[in-house]
Every structure is written in structure tokens, then in C-alpha cells.
């Protein structure tokens, strides 16, 4: 029954024009707020369901945006997604989510599905190994694209992420100020722009301080709690073990704090440790985790706004780096006086 209710049915019941009803249901400012609410109430009472397919034929817009990230269970991406969702809600856009888990084939299938559904645009954090052709597939078929968290060389689309080189430099310089000279970096991979930039920030900060970097200090790979926990064994096996650690992410840092505690070491007392991302859990960890706030909410917000600007045919600008902020807490209390 709900599908047979038409705009004209609502218009007749209220003594209004069909055009006014249509504008009101699309939240047009051309219709007074009191009238809009009266029309919406009548629509709900009559069981009217907005026909998105019919509207897309009239406007060439589906009102759908695809969002594809590594894994929304990672709080880093969860915070980005929350900001994207809030901005798209404000623009009356619906989004469809995909976790690609760095599986290129899964990501490609999602892009193809969005094209088949006639999605208006796409927001992505590209999977490791994504070929340029997979992103061109969207752009070449009139589905504008913006990137979050990760960039890809050779892809000329707006990209939004934290300034990872600068942020990791903040973390290392904080530890240097506390007397540490042997500082390890745990986690991340050179296969992503994020991993490369954070490692480069760590490396340059140590080099600028005149510190020779030992290869054992760089433990690449870990990106979650479990792998951070497992990496503790490799860290503890380093000859002349570092007195401090910077981690690719808060998840890696939290995992390492568990591993250090299991080995009888007290994070913040026996080893200084700094995370990255400032997820909610960081402030309530034991001890509270010193970390770098990477502006995830601003990344998501700006990416969504840029996509909507592109859909309106407006300039969306180029890539933007959000300036990180160091949050000092107790996990880095340990001072080195060697």
C-alpha cells in the first residue's frame, strides 16, 4: 500500500501543489519550515516512501555515496567514518560502506558495484597495491572520488590525511627532550603512504639529532594490538635495547604495553612509549598513552565536503595535510639519564 501513495495524494490532502510537496520532502528552504513539517507528517501518516530510483532518473543523482576503507573496526577509520557520515547526513546523502581489508579484488568489486548502482561519488582509503586503473575506473565513469588517510602517486584527486612526517617528528622530539637516544619505531609498512611518511618522520628526527640509526630499531609490519603484542618479543631481543618506542598507531602501542607488562616491564617507568592517532582508548589506558592526535574527524569532514563540492561542479581544491598535535600522558614519563 505504501508504494502506491503518490505526491499528488499528499498534496490533495493538504490543499497544496505537488511541486510544494516535492520541495518540502527534499528539505528545500523555498518551503517554510512549518509547512515542511506538516507535509512530512502527512507523508508519514499516509505511508509514503520516497522513490529514489525515480528521483535519480529526474535529477541524474542517486543520493548515494560509496565509502571504502581498510577496516572500520580500527578506531582510526571509525572516527573518520563518523565525520563522513555526519557531513553526508547534513547533505542528505546516504552512504554504502565497504571494508576492503587491503584486498584489491574486494575493493575493485565494490567500485564496480557502486557504478552499477549509479552512486554519485566515492570516498576511499586505497588498499595496498591498488592499481591506478581501479581509481580511474570511477573517475572515467563520472563518479568523482576523494581519498582519505592514504594517497596514491599519479592520481589527481583531492586527498585528505594527517601530516604524518611532522606528527612522527613531534613524537620523536618529545622523547629526545626526555634524554632518550635509542628510540625504536614499531609498526607500519612502506607499502602505504602513511607507513612511509611516519617512518620517514622518525628517521629524520633521529638523523637531525645526530643519532646513528641501527637497523634493529625499525620493526615494521604490526598495525593492530595483536601484532603489537607479538612485536614485543623482537623488541626485547635487540642488543642494547632502546629505552623508548614510537609506534605506528595507538593499537600497536597498546599491544606493546600489554607485551611489556607481560615481560615484567612497566610502560612509562622502565620504557617510554608513544602511540599515534589519539583514539578514545589512549586516554584511559594504563598508563594513559602519550600519542599524536592526527585529526581524523577533520580528515573525514573535509573529504566529504570536497566530494560534495565536486558533485556540484565546484572547485574542490587539491590534497590537504591536517596538522597533528602531540598529547603528552604518562606512558612517556620515563626519562633516560644515560
Tab-separated table of C-alpha atoms in Angstrom:
chain	number	residue	atom	x	y	z
A	1	UNK	CA	0.000	0.000	0.000
A	2	UNK	CA	2.832	2.415	0.893
A	3	UNK	CA	4.338	2.253	-2.581
A	4	UNK	CA	1.028	3.334	-4.208
A	5	UNK	CA	0.897	6.611	-2.294
A	6	UNK	CA	1.898	9.456	-4.624
A	7	UNK	CA	2.959	13.046	-4.082
A	8	UNK	CA	-0.346	14.146	-5.526
A	9	UNK	CA	-2.166	12.204	-2.790
A	10	UNK	CA	-0.349	14.186	-0.092
A	11	UNK	CA	-0.840	17.445	-1.986
A	12	UNK	CA	-4.606	16.905	-2.290
A	13	UNK	CA	-4.946	16.053	1.404
A	14	UNK	CA	-3.229	19.302	2.399
A	15	UNK	CA	-4.545	21.547	-0.351
A	16	UNK	CA	-1.053	22.228	-1.680
A	17	UNK	CA	0.644	21.864	-5.037
A	18	UNK	CA	2.590	18.714	-5.911
A	19	UNK	CA	5.664	20.897	-6.516
A	20	UNK	CA	5.482	22.278	-2.951
A	21	UNK	CA	5.191	18.772	-1.514
A	22	UNK	CA	8.162	17.591	-3.564
A	23	UNK	CA	10.321	20.523	-2.436
A	24	UNK	CA	9.343	20.028	1.207
A	25	UNK	CA	10.251	16.348	1.198
A	26	UNK	CA	13.672	17.329	-0.138
A	27	UNK	CA	14.068	19.901	2.677
A	28	UNK	CA	14.134	22.817	0.271
A	29	UNK	CA	14.447	26.210	2.012
A	30	UNK	CA	11.918	27.508	-0.538
A	31	UNK	CA	9.189	25.956	1.631
A	32	UNK	CA	8.549	27.394	5.103
A	33	UNK	CA	9.696	25.145	7.940
A	34	UNK	CA	6.173	24.878	9.419
A	35	UNK	CA	4.807	23.781	6.049
A	36	UNK	CA	7.666	21.307	5.547
A	37	UNK	CA	6.939	19.627	8.869
A	38	UNK	CA	3.193	19.466	8.114
A	39	UNK	CA	3.913	17.830	4.760
A	40	UNK	CA	6.362	15.338	6.275
A	41	UNK	CA	3.862	14.387	8.952
A	42	UNK	CA	1.202	13.768	6.300
A	43	UNK	CA	3.688	11.703	4.291
A	44	UNK	CA	4.479	9.541	7.324
A	45	UNK	CA	0.802	9.122	8.177
A	46	UNK	CA	-0.087	8.078	4.650
A	47	UNK	CA	2.844	5.645	4.353
A	48	UNK	CA	4.588	7.497	1.555
A	49	UNK	CA	8.027	6.071	0.615
A	50	UNK	CA	10.479	8.226	-1.318
A	51	UNK	CA	11.213	6.610	-4.689
A	52	UNK	CA	14.967	7.110	-5.034
A	53	UNK	CA	15.155	5.359	-8.394
A	54	UNK	CA	12.534	7.614	-9.925
A	55	UNK	CA	14.234	10.686	-8.471
A	56	UNK	CA	17.589	9.633	-9.881
A	57	UNK	CA	16.059	9.451	-13.359
A	58	UNK	CA	14.834	13.031	-12.995
A	59	UNK	CA	17.983	14.503	-11.451
A	60	UNK	CA	20.760	12.136	-12.636
A	61	UNK	CA	21.701	11.806	-8.957
A	62	UNK	CA	21.123	8.760	-6.771
A	63	UNK	CA	21.833	10.389	-3.412
A	64	UNK	CA	24.251	7.503	-2.684
A	65	UNK	CA	27.968	7.746	-1.890
A	66	UNK	CA	30.286	4.764	-1.577
A	67	UNK	CA	32.817	4.742	1.293
A	68	UNK	CA	35.625	2.185	1.167
A	69	UNK	CA	38.276	1.913	3.919
A	70	UNK	CA	40.660	-0.696	5.300
A	71	UNK	CA	38.710	-1.772	8.392
A	72	UNK	CA	36.137	0.255	10.305
A	73	UNK	CA	36.845	-1.870	13.407
A	74	UNK	CA	40.070	0.138	13.634
A	75	UNK	CA	39.064	3.201	15.720
A	76	UNK	CA	41.199	5.398	13.439
A	77	UNK	CA	38.920	4.643	10.495
A	78	UNK	CA	35.864	4.601	12.734
A	79	UNK	CA	36.463	8.252	13.655
A	80	UNK	CA	36.961	9.211	10.006
A	81	UNK	CA	33.747	7.406	9.076
A	82	UNK	CA	31.793	9.109	11.850
A	83	UNK	CA	32.774	12.524	10.470
A	84	UNK	CA	31.980	11.465	6.886
A	85	UNK	CA	28.578	10.204	7.978
A	86	UNK	CA	27.747	13.438	9.814
A	87	UNK	CA	28.661	15.551	6.798
A	88	UNK	CA	26.802	13.358	4.316
A	89	UNK	CA	23.740	13.351	6.595
A	90	UNK	CA	23.824	17.134	6.525
A	91	UNK	CA	23.841	16.964	2.720
A	92	UNK	CA	21.004	14.380	2.729
A	93	UNK	CA	23.260	11.733	1.183
A	94	UNK	CA	23.110	8.026	2.006
A	95	UNK	CA	26.355	6.054	2.047
A	96	UNK	CA	27.214	2.406	1.486
A	97	UNK	CA	30.253	1.106	3.370
A	98	UNK	CA	32.896	-1.422	2.348
A	99	UNK	CA	35.832	-2.734	4.389
A	100	UNK	CA	38.415	-3.858	1.840
A	101	UNK	CA	40.955	-5.296	4.374
A	102	UNK	CA	43.686	-4.404	1.847
A	103	UNK	CA	42.180	-6.872	-0.639
A	104	UNK	CA	42.407	-5.194	-4.052
A	105	UNK	CA	39.880	-7.557	-5.660
A	106	UNK	CA	37.297	-6.820	-2.951
A	107	UNK	CA	37.830	-3.092	-3.367
A	108	UNK	CA	37.524	-3.330	-7.158
A	109	UNK	CA	34.274	-5.285	-6.844
A	110	UNK	CA	32.890	-2.542	-4.597
A	111	UNK	CA	33.807	0.196	-7.078
A	112	UNK	CA	32.105	-1.758	-9.865
A	113	UNK	CA	29.002	-2.251	-7.709
A	114	UNK	CA	28.832	1.477	-6.968
A	115	UNK	CA	28.991	2.174	-10.703
A	116	UNK	CA	26.219	-0.336	-11.342
A	117	UNK	CA	24.056	1.324	-8.671
A	118	UNK	CA	24.716	4.751	-10.127
A	119	UNK	CA	26.377	6.097	-6.972
A	120	UNK	CA	27.106	9.806	-7.081
A	121	UNK	CA	30.661	9.564	-5.757
A	122	UNK	CA	33.232	7.618	-3.791
A	123	UNK	CA	35.409	8.232	-0.713
A	124	UNK	CA	38.289	5.779	-0.366
A	125	UNK	CA	41.369	4.855	1.611
A	126	UNK	CA	43.003	2.762	-1.137
A	127	UNK	CA	44.022	-0.825	-0.456
A	128	UNK	CA	47.721	-1.701	-0.566
A	129	UNK	CA	48.633	-2.482	-4.173
A	130	UNK	CA	45.709	-0.621	-5.750
A	131	UNK	CA	46.461	-0.007	-9.444
A	132	UNK	CA	45.767	3.478	-10.773
A	133	UNK	CA	43.341	1.923	-13.255
A	134	UNK	CA	40.971	0.936	-10.442
A	135	UNK	CA	40.621	4.561	-9.339
A	136	UNK	CA	40.444	5.801	-12.915
A	137	UNK	CA	37.523	3.421	-13.394
A	138	UNK	CA	35.436	5.611	-11.088
A	139	UNK	CA	36.607	8.970	-12.412
A	140	UNK	CA	36.295	7.945	-16.063
A	141	UNK	CA	32.689	6.898	-15.474
A	142	UNK	CA	31.605	10.211	-13.901
A	143	UNK	CA	31.832	9.005	-10.300
A	144	UNK	CA	34.022	11.619	-8.552
A	145	UNK	CA	36.481	10.377	-5.970
A	146	UNK	CA	38.223	11.724	-2.878
A	147	UNK	CA	40.860	9.904	-0.816
A	148	UNK	CA	41.331	9.715	2.954
A	149	UNK	CA	44.288	8.620	5.122
A	150	UNK	CA	46.313	7.308	2.176
A	151	UNK	CA	47.490	8.907	-1.067
A	152	UNK	CA	48.436	7.365	-4.398
A	153	UNK	CA	51.022	8.770	-6.781
A	154	UNK	CA	49.700	9.508	-10.242
A	155	UNK	CA	46.095	10.001	-9.098
A	156	UNK	CA	44.981	13.621	-9.417
A	157	UNK	CA	42.061	13.686	-6.987
A	158	UNK	CA	41.624	15.510	-3.645
A	159	UNK	CA	43.214	13.601	-0.771
A	160	UNK	CA	42.957	14.356	2.947
A	161	UNK	CA	45.191	12.987	5.701
A	162	UNK	CA	47.298	13.993	8.660
A	163	UNK	CA	50.829	15.303	8.170
A	164	UNK	CA	52.441	12.027	9.199
A	165	UNK	CA	56.071	13.095	8.798
A	166	UNK	CA	55.534	16.102	11.049
A	167	UNK	CA	53.463	14.122	13.545
A	168	UNK	CA	56.064	11.402	13.993
A	169	UNK	CA	58.759	14.044	14.332
A	170	UNK	CA	56.753	15.529	17.225
A	171	UNK	CA	56.710	12.122	18.911
A	172	UNK	CA	60.462	11.534	18.490
A	173	UNK	CA	61.454	15.055	19.544
A	174	UNK	CA	59.366	14.644	22.693
A	175	UNK	CA	61.363	11.519	23.585
A	176	UNK	CA	64.650	13.208	22.701
A	177	UNK	CA	63.750	16.017	25.109
A	178	UNK	CA	63.490	13.401	27.846
A	179	UNK	CA	67.048	12.208	27.246
A	180	UNK	CA	66.389	9.182	25.015
A	181	UNK	CA	68.935	8.429	22.290
A	182	UNK	CA	67.946	4.871	21.424
A	183	UNK	CA	64.404	5.137	20.046
A	184	UNK	CA	62.778	2.259	18.180
A	185	UNK	CA	59.882	2.518	15.738
A	186	UNK	CA	57.398	-0.355	15.700
A	187	UNK	CA	54.700	-0.967	13.093
A	188	UNK	CA	53.630	0.198	9.667
A	189	UNK	CA	54.758	-0.726	6.185
A	190	UNK	CA	56.395	1.101	3.304
A	191	UNK	CA	53.598	-0.229	1.084
A	192	UNK	CA	51.368	2.684	2.190
A	193	UNK	CA	51.956	6.447	2.110
A	194	UNK	CA	51.057	6.543	5.818
A	195	UNK	CA	53.678	3.948	6.728
A	196	UNK	CA	56.364	5.572	4.590
A	197	UNK	CA	55.759	9.058	5.931
A	198	UNK	CA	55.655	8.074	9.607
A	199	UNK	CA	58.857	6.069	9.239
A	200	UNK	CA	60.480	8.986	7.416
A	201	UNK	CA	59.494	11.373	10.217
A	202	UNK	CA	61.086	9.032	12.784
A	203	UNK	CA	64.233	8.614	10.719
A	204	UNK	CA	64.780	12.320	10.001
A	205	UNK	CA	64.200	13.382	13.605
A	206	UNK	CA	66.919	10.993	14.784
A	207	UNK	CA	69.318	11.968	11.995
A	208	UNK	CA	68.812	15.677	12.718
A	209	UNK	CA	69.706	14.935	16.343
A	210	UNK	CA	72.966	13.346	15.176
A	211	UNK	CA	71.898	9.829	16.171
A	212	UNK	CA	73.051	6.828	14.157
A	213	UNK	CA	70.053	4.570	13.455
A	214	UNK	CA	70.545	0.845	13.954
A	215	UNK	CA	68.518	-1.389	11.589
A	216	UNK	CA	67.188	-3.417	14.537
A	217	UNK	CA	65.401	-0.341	15.845
A	218	UNK	CA	62.898	-0.468	12.979
A	219	UNK	CA	60.342	-3.257	13.481
A	220	UNK	CA	57.966	-2.945	10.538
A	221	UNK	CA	54.687	-4.746	9.982
A	222	UNK	CA	52.476	-4.527	13.083
A	223	UNK	CA	49.289	-2.475	12.661
A	224	UNK	CA	46.984	-3.810	15.387
A	225	UNK	CA	47.037	-4.835	19.066
A	226	UNK	CA	47.888	-8.496	18.496
A	227	UNK	CA	50.781	-7.799	16.155
A	228	UNK	CA	51.986	-5.052	18.526
A	229	UNK	CA	51.915	-7.555	21.377
A	230	UNK	CA	53.824	-10.103	19.273
A	231	UNK	CA	56.415	-7.486	18.270
A	232	UNK	CA	57.389	-7.049	21.923
A	233	UNK	CA	59.484	-10.218	21.745
A	234	UNK	CA	61.532	-8.808	18.849
A	235	UNK	CA	61.963	-5.518	20.685
A	236	UNK	CA	63.172	-7.208	23.859
A	237	UNK	CA	65.704	-9.235	21.855
A	238	UNK	CA	67.506	-6.142	20.498
A	239	UNK	CA	71.090	-5.825	21.672
A	240	UNK	CA	71.496	-2.598	23.636
A	241	UNK	CA	67.735	-2.381	23.772
A	242	UNK	CA	66.191	1.046	23.027
A	243	UNK	CA	64.879	2.971	26.011
A	244	UNK	CA	61.911	4.369	24.106
A	245	UNK	CA	59.466	3.346	21.373
A	246	UNK	CA	57.336	5.253	18.897
A	247	UNK	CA	54.546	3.178	17.376
A	248	UNK	CA	52.814	3.364	14.021
A	249	UNK	CA	49.432	3.553	15.758
A	250	UNK	CA	47.804	3.562	19.164
A	251	UNK	CA	46.650	-0.011	18.580
A	252	UNK	CA	50.257	-1.138	18.119
A	253	UNK	CA	51.308	0.864	21.193
A	254	UNK	CA	48.548	-0.645	23.341
A	255	UNK	CA	49.546	-4.133	22.218
A	256	UNK	CA	53.168	-3.425	23.083
A	257	UNK	CA	52.227	-2.095	26.516
A	258	UNK	CA	50.483	-5.404	27.198
A	259	UNK	CA	53.565	-7.261	25.960
A	260	UNK	CA	55.973	-5.167	28.024
A	261	UNK	CA	53.877	-5.654	31.140
A	262	UNK	CA	53.769	-9.408	30.492
A	263	UNK	CA	57.600	-9.337	30.375
A	264	UNK	CA	57.754	-7.546	33.727
A	265	UNK	CA	58.495	-4.070	32.375
A	266	UNK	CA	56.393	-1.056	33.309
A	267	UNK	CA	55.464	1.210	30.375
A	268	UNK	CA	56.208	4.784	31.362
A	269	UNK	CA	58.532	3.660	34.169
A	270	UNK	CA	61.015	1.256	32.530
A	271	UNK	CA	60.355	2.060	28.861
A	272	UNK	CA	58.876	5.217	27.336
A	273	UNK	CA	56.249	4.578	24.667
A	274	UNK	CA	54.333	6.871	22.304
A	275	UNK	CA	51.418	5.942	20.059
A	276	UNK	CA	49.793	7.624	17.083
A	277	UNK	CA	46.151	8.605	16.272
A	278	UNK	CA	44.819	9.520	19.756
A	279	UNK	CA	41.922	7.070	19.714
A	280	UNK	CA	39.492	7.218	22.650
A	281	UNK	CA	41.154	4.276	24.403
A	282	UNK	CA	44.517	6.074	24.574
A	283	UNK	CA	43.452	8.441	27.362
A	284	UNK	CA	42.133	5.656	29.619
A	285	UNK	CA	44.875	3.078	29.043
A	286	UNK	CA	47.134	2.003	31.918
A	287	UNK	CA	49.207	4.103	31.903
A	288	UNK	CA	47.464	6.778	29.787
A	289	UNK	CA	49.141	6.741	26.378
A	290	UNK	CA	51.145	9.661	25.029
A	291	UNK	CA	50.138	9.930	21.400
A	292	UNK	CA	49.768	12.125	18.327
A	293	UNK	CA	46.298	13.404	17.507
A	294	UNK	CA	46.066	13.098	13.739
A	295	UNK	CA	42.839	14.990	13.007
A	296	UNK	CA	40.747	12.028	11.867
A	297	UNK	CA	37.469	13.914	12.248
A	298	UNK	CA	38.749	16.812	10.174
A	299	UNK	CA	40.032	14.377	7.530
A	300	UNK	CA	36.580	12.796	7.170
A	301	UNK	CA	34.752	16.108	7.230
A	302	UNK	CA	36.925	17.750	4.578
A	303	UNK	CA	36.862	14.695	2.319
A	304	UNK	CA	33.059	14.582	2.364
A	305	UNK	CA	32.785	18.317	1.738
A	306	UNK	CA	35.244	18.119	-1.155
A	307	UNK	CA	33.268	15.290	-2.738
A	308	UNK	CA	30.006	17.223	-2.431
A	309	UNK	CA	31.694	20.260	-3.996
A	310	UNK	CA	32.793	18.130	-6.933
A	311	UNK	CA	29.250	16.824	-7.344
A	312	UNK	CA	28.019	20.419	-7.535
A	313	UNK	CA	30.633	21.192	-10.168
A	314	UNK	CA	32.573	23.477	-7.807
A	315	UNK	CA	36.377	23.537	-7.306
A	316	UNK	CA	37.296	21.033	-4.603
A	317	UNK	CA	40.937	22.027	-4.209
A	318	UNK	CA	43.866	19.653	-4.035
A	319	UNK	CA	45.333	17.439	-1.347
A	320	UNK	CA	45.404	18.731	2.239
A	321	UNK	CA	47.504	17.770	5.229
A	322	UNK	CA	45.961	18.195	8.682
A	323	UNK	CA	48.479	19.403	11.283
A	324	UNK	CA	48.881	16.829	14.113
A	325	UNK	CA	49.092	17.682	17.819
A	326	UNK	CA	51.132	15.827	20.475
A	327	UNK	CA	49.151	14.686	23.535
A	328	UNK	CA	51.592	14.050	26.418
A	329	UNK	CA	50.463	11.486	29.003
A	330	UNK	CA	52.109	9.090	31.459
A	331	UNK	CA	53.362	6.380	29.073
A	332	UNK	CA	56.328	8.593	28.173
A	333	UNK	CA	57.182	9.698	31.726
A	334	UNK	CA	60.369	7.612	31.845
A	335	UNK	CA	63.474	9.801	31.453
A	336	UNK	CA	66.737	8.397	30.218
A	337	UNK	CA	69.834	9.661	32.021
A	338	UNK	CA	72.482	7.547	30.363
